[in-house]
C-alpha atoms as an extended CHARMM CRD file, in Angstrom:
* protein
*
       139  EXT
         1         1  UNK       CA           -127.8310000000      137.6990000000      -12.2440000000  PROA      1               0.0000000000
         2         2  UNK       CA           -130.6060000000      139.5330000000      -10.1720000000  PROA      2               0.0000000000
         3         3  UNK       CA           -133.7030000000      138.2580000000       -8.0100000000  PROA      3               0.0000000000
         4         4  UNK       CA           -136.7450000000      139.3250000000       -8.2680000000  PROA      4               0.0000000000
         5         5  UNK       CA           -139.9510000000      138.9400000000       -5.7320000000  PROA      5               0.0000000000
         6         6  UNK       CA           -143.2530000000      137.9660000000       -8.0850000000  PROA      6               0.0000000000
         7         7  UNK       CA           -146.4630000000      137.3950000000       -6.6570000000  PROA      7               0.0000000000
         8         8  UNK       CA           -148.3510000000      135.0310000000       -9.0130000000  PROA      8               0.0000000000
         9         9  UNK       CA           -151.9140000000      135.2610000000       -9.0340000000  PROA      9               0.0000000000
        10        10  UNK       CA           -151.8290000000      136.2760000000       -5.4440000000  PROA      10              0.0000000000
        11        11  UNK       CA           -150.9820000000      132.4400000000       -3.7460000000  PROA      11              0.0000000000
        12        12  UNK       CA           -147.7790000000      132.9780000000       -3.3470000000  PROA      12              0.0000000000
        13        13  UNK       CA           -144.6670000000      134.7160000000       -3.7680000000  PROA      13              0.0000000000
        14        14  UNK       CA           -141.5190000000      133.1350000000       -5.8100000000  PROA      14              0.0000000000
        15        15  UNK       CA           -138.1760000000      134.5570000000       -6.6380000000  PROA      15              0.0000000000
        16        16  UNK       CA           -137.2620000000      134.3660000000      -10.3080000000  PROA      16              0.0000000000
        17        17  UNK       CA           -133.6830000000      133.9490000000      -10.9730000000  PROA      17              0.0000000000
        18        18  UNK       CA           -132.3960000000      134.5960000000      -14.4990000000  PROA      18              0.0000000000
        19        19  UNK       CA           -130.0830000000      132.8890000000      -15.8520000000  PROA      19              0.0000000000
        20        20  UNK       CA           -128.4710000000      133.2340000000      -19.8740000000  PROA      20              0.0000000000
        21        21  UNK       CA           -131.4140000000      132.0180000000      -21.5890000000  PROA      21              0.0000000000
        22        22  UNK       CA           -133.8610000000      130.4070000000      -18.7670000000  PROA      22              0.0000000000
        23        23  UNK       CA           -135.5540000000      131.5290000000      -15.7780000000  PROA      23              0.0000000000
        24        24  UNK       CA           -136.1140000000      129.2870000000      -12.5950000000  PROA      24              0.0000000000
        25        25  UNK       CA           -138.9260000000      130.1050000000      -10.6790000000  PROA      25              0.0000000000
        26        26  UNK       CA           -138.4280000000      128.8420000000       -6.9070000000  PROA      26              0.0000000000
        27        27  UNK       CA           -141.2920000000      128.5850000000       -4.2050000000  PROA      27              0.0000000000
        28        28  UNK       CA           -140.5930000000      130.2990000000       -1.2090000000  PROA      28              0.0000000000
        29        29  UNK       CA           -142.9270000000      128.0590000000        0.7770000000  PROA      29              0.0000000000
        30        30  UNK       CA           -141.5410000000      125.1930000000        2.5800000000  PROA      30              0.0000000000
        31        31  UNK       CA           -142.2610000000      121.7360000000        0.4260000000  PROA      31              0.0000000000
        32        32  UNK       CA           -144.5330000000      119.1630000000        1.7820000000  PROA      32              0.0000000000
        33        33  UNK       CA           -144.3470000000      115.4630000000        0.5280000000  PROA      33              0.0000000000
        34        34  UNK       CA           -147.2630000000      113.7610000000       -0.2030000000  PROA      34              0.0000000000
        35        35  UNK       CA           -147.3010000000      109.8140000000        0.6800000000  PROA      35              0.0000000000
        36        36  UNK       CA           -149.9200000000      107.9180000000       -1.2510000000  PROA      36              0.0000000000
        37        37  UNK       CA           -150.3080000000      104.2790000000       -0.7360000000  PROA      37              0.0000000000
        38        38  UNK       CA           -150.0830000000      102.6260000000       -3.6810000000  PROA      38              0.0000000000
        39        39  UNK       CA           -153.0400000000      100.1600000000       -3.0400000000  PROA      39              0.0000000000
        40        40  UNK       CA           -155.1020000000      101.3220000000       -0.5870000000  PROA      40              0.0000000000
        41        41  UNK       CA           -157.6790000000       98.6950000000       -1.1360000000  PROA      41              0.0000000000
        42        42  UNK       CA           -156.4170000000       94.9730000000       -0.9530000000  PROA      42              0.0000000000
        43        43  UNK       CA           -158.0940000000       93.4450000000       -3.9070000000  PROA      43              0.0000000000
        44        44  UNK       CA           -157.3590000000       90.4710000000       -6.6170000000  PROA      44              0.0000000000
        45        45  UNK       CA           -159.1470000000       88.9320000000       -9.7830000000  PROA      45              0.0000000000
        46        46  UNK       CA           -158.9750000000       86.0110000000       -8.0610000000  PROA      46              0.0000000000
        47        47  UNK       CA           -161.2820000000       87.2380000000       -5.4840000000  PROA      47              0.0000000000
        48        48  UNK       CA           -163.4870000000       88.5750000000       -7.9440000000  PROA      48              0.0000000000
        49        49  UNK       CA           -163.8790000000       85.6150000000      -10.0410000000  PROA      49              0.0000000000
        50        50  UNK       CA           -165.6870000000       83.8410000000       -7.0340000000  PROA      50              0.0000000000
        51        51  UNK       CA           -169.5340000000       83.7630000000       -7.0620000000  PROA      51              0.0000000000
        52        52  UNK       CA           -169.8430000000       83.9300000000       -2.9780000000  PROA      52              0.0000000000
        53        53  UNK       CA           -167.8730000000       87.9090000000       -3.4550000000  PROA      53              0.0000000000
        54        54  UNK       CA           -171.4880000000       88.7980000000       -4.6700000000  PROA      54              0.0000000000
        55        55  UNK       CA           -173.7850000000       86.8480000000       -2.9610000000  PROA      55              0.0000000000
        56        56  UNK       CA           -174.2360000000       84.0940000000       -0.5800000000  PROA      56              0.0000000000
        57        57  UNK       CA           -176.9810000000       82.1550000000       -1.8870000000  PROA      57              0.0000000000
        58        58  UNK       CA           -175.0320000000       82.1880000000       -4.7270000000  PROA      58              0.0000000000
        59        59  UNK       CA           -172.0140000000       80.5540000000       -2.7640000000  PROA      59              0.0000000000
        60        60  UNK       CA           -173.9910000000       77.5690000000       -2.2450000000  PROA      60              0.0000000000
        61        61  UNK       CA           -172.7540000000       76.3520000000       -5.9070000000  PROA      61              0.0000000000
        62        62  UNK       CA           -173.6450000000       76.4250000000       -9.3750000000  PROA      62              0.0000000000
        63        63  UNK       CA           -175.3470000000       73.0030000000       -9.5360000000  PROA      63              0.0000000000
        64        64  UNK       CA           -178.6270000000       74.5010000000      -10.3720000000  PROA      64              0.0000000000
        65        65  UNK       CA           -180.1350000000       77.2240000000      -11.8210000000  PROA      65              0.0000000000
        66        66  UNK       CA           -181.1010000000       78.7310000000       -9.0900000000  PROA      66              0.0000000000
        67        67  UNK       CA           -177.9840000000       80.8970000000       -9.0110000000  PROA      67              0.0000000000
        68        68  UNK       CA           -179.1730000000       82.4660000000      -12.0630000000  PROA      68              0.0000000000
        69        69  UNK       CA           -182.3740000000       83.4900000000      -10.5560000000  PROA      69              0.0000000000
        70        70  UNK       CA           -180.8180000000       84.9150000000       -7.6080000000  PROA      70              0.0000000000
        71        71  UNK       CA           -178.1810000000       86.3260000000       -9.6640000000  PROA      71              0.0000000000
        72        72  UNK       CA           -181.1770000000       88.7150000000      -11.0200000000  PROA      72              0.0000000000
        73        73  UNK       CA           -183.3910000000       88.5800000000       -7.9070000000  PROA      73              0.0000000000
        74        74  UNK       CA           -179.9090000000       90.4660000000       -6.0410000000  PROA      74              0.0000000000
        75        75  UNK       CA           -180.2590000000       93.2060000000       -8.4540000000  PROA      75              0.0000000000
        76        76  UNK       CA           -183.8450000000       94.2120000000       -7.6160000000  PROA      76              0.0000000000
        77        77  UNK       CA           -184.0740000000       93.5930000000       -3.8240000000  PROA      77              0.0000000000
        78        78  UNK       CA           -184.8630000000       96.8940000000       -3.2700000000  PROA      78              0.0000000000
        79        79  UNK       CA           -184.9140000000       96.5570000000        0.4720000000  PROA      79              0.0000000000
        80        80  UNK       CA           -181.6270000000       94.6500000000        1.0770000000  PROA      80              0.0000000000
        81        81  UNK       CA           -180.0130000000       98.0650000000       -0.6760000000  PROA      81              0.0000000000
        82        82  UNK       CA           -181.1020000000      100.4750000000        1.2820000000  PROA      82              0.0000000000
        83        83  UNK       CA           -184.3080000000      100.9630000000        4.1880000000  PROA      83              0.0000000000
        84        84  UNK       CA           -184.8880000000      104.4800000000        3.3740000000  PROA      84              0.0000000000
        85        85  UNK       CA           -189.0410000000      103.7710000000        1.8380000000  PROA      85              0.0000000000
        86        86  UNK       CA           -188.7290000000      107.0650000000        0.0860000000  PROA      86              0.0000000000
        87        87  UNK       CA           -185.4720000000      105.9610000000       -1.9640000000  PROA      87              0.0000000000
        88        88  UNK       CA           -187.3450000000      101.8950000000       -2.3880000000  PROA      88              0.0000000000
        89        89  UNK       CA           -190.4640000000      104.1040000000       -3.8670000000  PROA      89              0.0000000000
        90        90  UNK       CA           -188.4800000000      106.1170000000       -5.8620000000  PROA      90              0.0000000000
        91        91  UNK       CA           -186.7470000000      103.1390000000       -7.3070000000  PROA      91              0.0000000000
        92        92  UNK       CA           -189.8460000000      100.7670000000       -7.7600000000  PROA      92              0.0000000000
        93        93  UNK       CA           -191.5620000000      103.4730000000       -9.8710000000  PROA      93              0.0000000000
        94        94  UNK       CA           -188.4840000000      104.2540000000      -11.9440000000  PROA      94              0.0000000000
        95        95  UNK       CA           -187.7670000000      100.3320000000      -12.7700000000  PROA      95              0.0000000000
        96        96  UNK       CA           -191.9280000000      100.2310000000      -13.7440000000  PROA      96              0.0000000000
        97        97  UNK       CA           -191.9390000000      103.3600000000      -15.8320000000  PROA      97              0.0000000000
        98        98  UNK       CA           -188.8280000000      101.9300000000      -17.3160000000  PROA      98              0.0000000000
        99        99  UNK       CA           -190.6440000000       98.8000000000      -18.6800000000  PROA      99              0.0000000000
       100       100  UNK       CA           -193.7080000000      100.8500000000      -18.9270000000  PROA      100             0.0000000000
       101       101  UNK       CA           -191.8490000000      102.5690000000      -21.6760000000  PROA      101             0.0000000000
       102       102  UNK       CA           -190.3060000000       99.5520000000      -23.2790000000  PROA      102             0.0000000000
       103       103  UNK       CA           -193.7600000000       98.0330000000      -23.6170000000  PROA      103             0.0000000000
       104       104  UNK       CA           -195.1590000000      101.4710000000      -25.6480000000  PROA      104             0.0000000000
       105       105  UNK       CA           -192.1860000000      101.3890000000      -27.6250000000  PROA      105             0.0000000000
       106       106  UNK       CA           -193.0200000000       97.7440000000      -28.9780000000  PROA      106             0.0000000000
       107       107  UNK       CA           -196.8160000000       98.3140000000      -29.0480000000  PROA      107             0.0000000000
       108       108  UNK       CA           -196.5550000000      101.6540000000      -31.2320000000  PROA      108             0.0000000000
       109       109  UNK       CA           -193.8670000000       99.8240000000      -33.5090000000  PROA      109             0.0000000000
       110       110  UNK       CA           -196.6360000000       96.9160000000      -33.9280000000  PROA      110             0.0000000000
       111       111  UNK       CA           -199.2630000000       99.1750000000      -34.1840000000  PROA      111             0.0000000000
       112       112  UNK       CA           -197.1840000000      101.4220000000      -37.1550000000  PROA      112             0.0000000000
       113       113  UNK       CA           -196.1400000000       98.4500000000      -39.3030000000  PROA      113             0.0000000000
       114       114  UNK       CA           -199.3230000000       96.8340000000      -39.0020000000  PROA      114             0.0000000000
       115       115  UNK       CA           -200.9060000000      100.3810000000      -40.4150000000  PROA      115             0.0000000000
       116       116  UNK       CA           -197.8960000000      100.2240000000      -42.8090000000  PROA      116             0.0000000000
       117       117  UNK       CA           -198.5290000000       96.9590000000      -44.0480000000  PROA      117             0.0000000000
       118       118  UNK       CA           -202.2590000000       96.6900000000      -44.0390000000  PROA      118             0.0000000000
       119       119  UNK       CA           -202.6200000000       99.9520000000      -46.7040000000  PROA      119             0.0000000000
       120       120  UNK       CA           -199.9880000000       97.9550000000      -48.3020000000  PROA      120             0.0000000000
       121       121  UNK       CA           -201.9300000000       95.1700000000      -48.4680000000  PROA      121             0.0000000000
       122       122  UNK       CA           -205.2760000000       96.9910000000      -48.9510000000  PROA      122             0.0000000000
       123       123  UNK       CA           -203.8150000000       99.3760000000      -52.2260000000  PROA      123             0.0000000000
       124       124  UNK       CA           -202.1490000000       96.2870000000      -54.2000000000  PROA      124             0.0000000000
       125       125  UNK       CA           -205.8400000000       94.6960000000      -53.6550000000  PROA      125             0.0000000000
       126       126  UNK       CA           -207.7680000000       97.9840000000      -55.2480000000  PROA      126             0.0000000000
       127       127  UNK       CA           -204.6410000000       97.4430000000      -58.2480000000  PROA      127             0.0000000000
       128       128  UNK       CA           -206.3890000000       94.2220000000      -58.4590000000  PROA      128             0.0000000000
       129       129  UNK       CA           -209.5400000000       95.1750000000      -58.8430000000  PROA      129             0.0000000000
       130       130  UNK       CA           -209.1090000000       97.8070000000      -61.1170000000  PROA      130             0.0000000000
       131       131  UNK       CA           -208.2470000000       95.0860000000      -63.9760000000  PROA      131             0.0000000000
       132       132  UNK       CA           -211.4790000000       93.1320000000      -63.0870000000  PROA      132             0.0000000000
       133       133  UNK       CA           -214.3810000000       93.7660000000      -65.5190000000  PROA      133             0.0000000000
       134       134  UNK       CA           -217.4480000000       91.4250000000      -65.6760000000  PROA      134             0.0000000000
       135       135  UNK       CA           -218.1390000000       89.1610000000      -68.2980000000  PROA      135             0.0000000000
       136       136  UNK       CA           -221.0580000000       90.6430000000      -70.1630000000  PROA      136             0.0000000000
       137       137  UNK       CA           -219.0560000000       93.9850000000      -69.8500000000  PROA      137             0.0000000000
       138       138  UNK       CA           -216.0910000000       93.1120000000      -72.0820000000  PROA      138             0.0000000000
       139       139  UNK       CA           -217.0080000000       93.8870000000      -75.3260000000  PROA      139             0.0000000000
């Protein structure tokens, strides 16, 4: 049974101890305990599951719709969020591109399967015609 200083990836140095078939590896540093409160943050469902945790306007009760509106309205108050104008800006134009884009997307798929449909519509019409002869011309 020998020791054996070892300096592992240069952090620190350990003394390996062999033993018949295994080898402990020991620190030489002295050992720190960690405490870690297991929940830092006082928190329940229960609390969750209320509408005023969100929003009071939304507190005042769920008689009327209008808790629906400002369940929305919450999301996209720019200002209550944050009164930085560049960060409000930035936001604004991002949410307007967004729909921007949504609004392109459903115009070019109109404007494709109306294309789509209308050459449809337009080639089963020249099949038509093709059997069409005039009266006079049948012979």
């Amino acid at each position: 049974m020998g020791f054996a200083p070892i300096l592992l990836a240069g952090l620190f140095v350990c003394v390996v101890r062999k033993e018949e078939d295994s080898m402990i590896i020991r620190s030489l540093e002295l050992e720190v305990k960690i405490l870690v409160d297991k929940d830092p943050v006082k928190t329940s469902f229960e609390e969750w599951a209320r509408p005023s945790n969100f929003s009071r306007t939304i507190a005042k009760g769920l008689d009327t719709t209008t808790w629906i509106w400002n369940l929305h309205v919450d999301a996209h108050d720019f200002d209550s969020h944050t009164t930085d104008l560049e960060e409000i800006s930035r936001k604004i134009f991002s949410a307007h591109f967004g729909q921007l884009s949504i609004i392109f997307l459903l115009l070019s798929d109109m404007y494709f399967h109306g294309a789509r449909f209308s050459i449809m519509k337009h080639g089963s019409a020249i099949l038509l015609t093709l059997d069409l002869a005039p009266r006079w011309f049948s012979q």
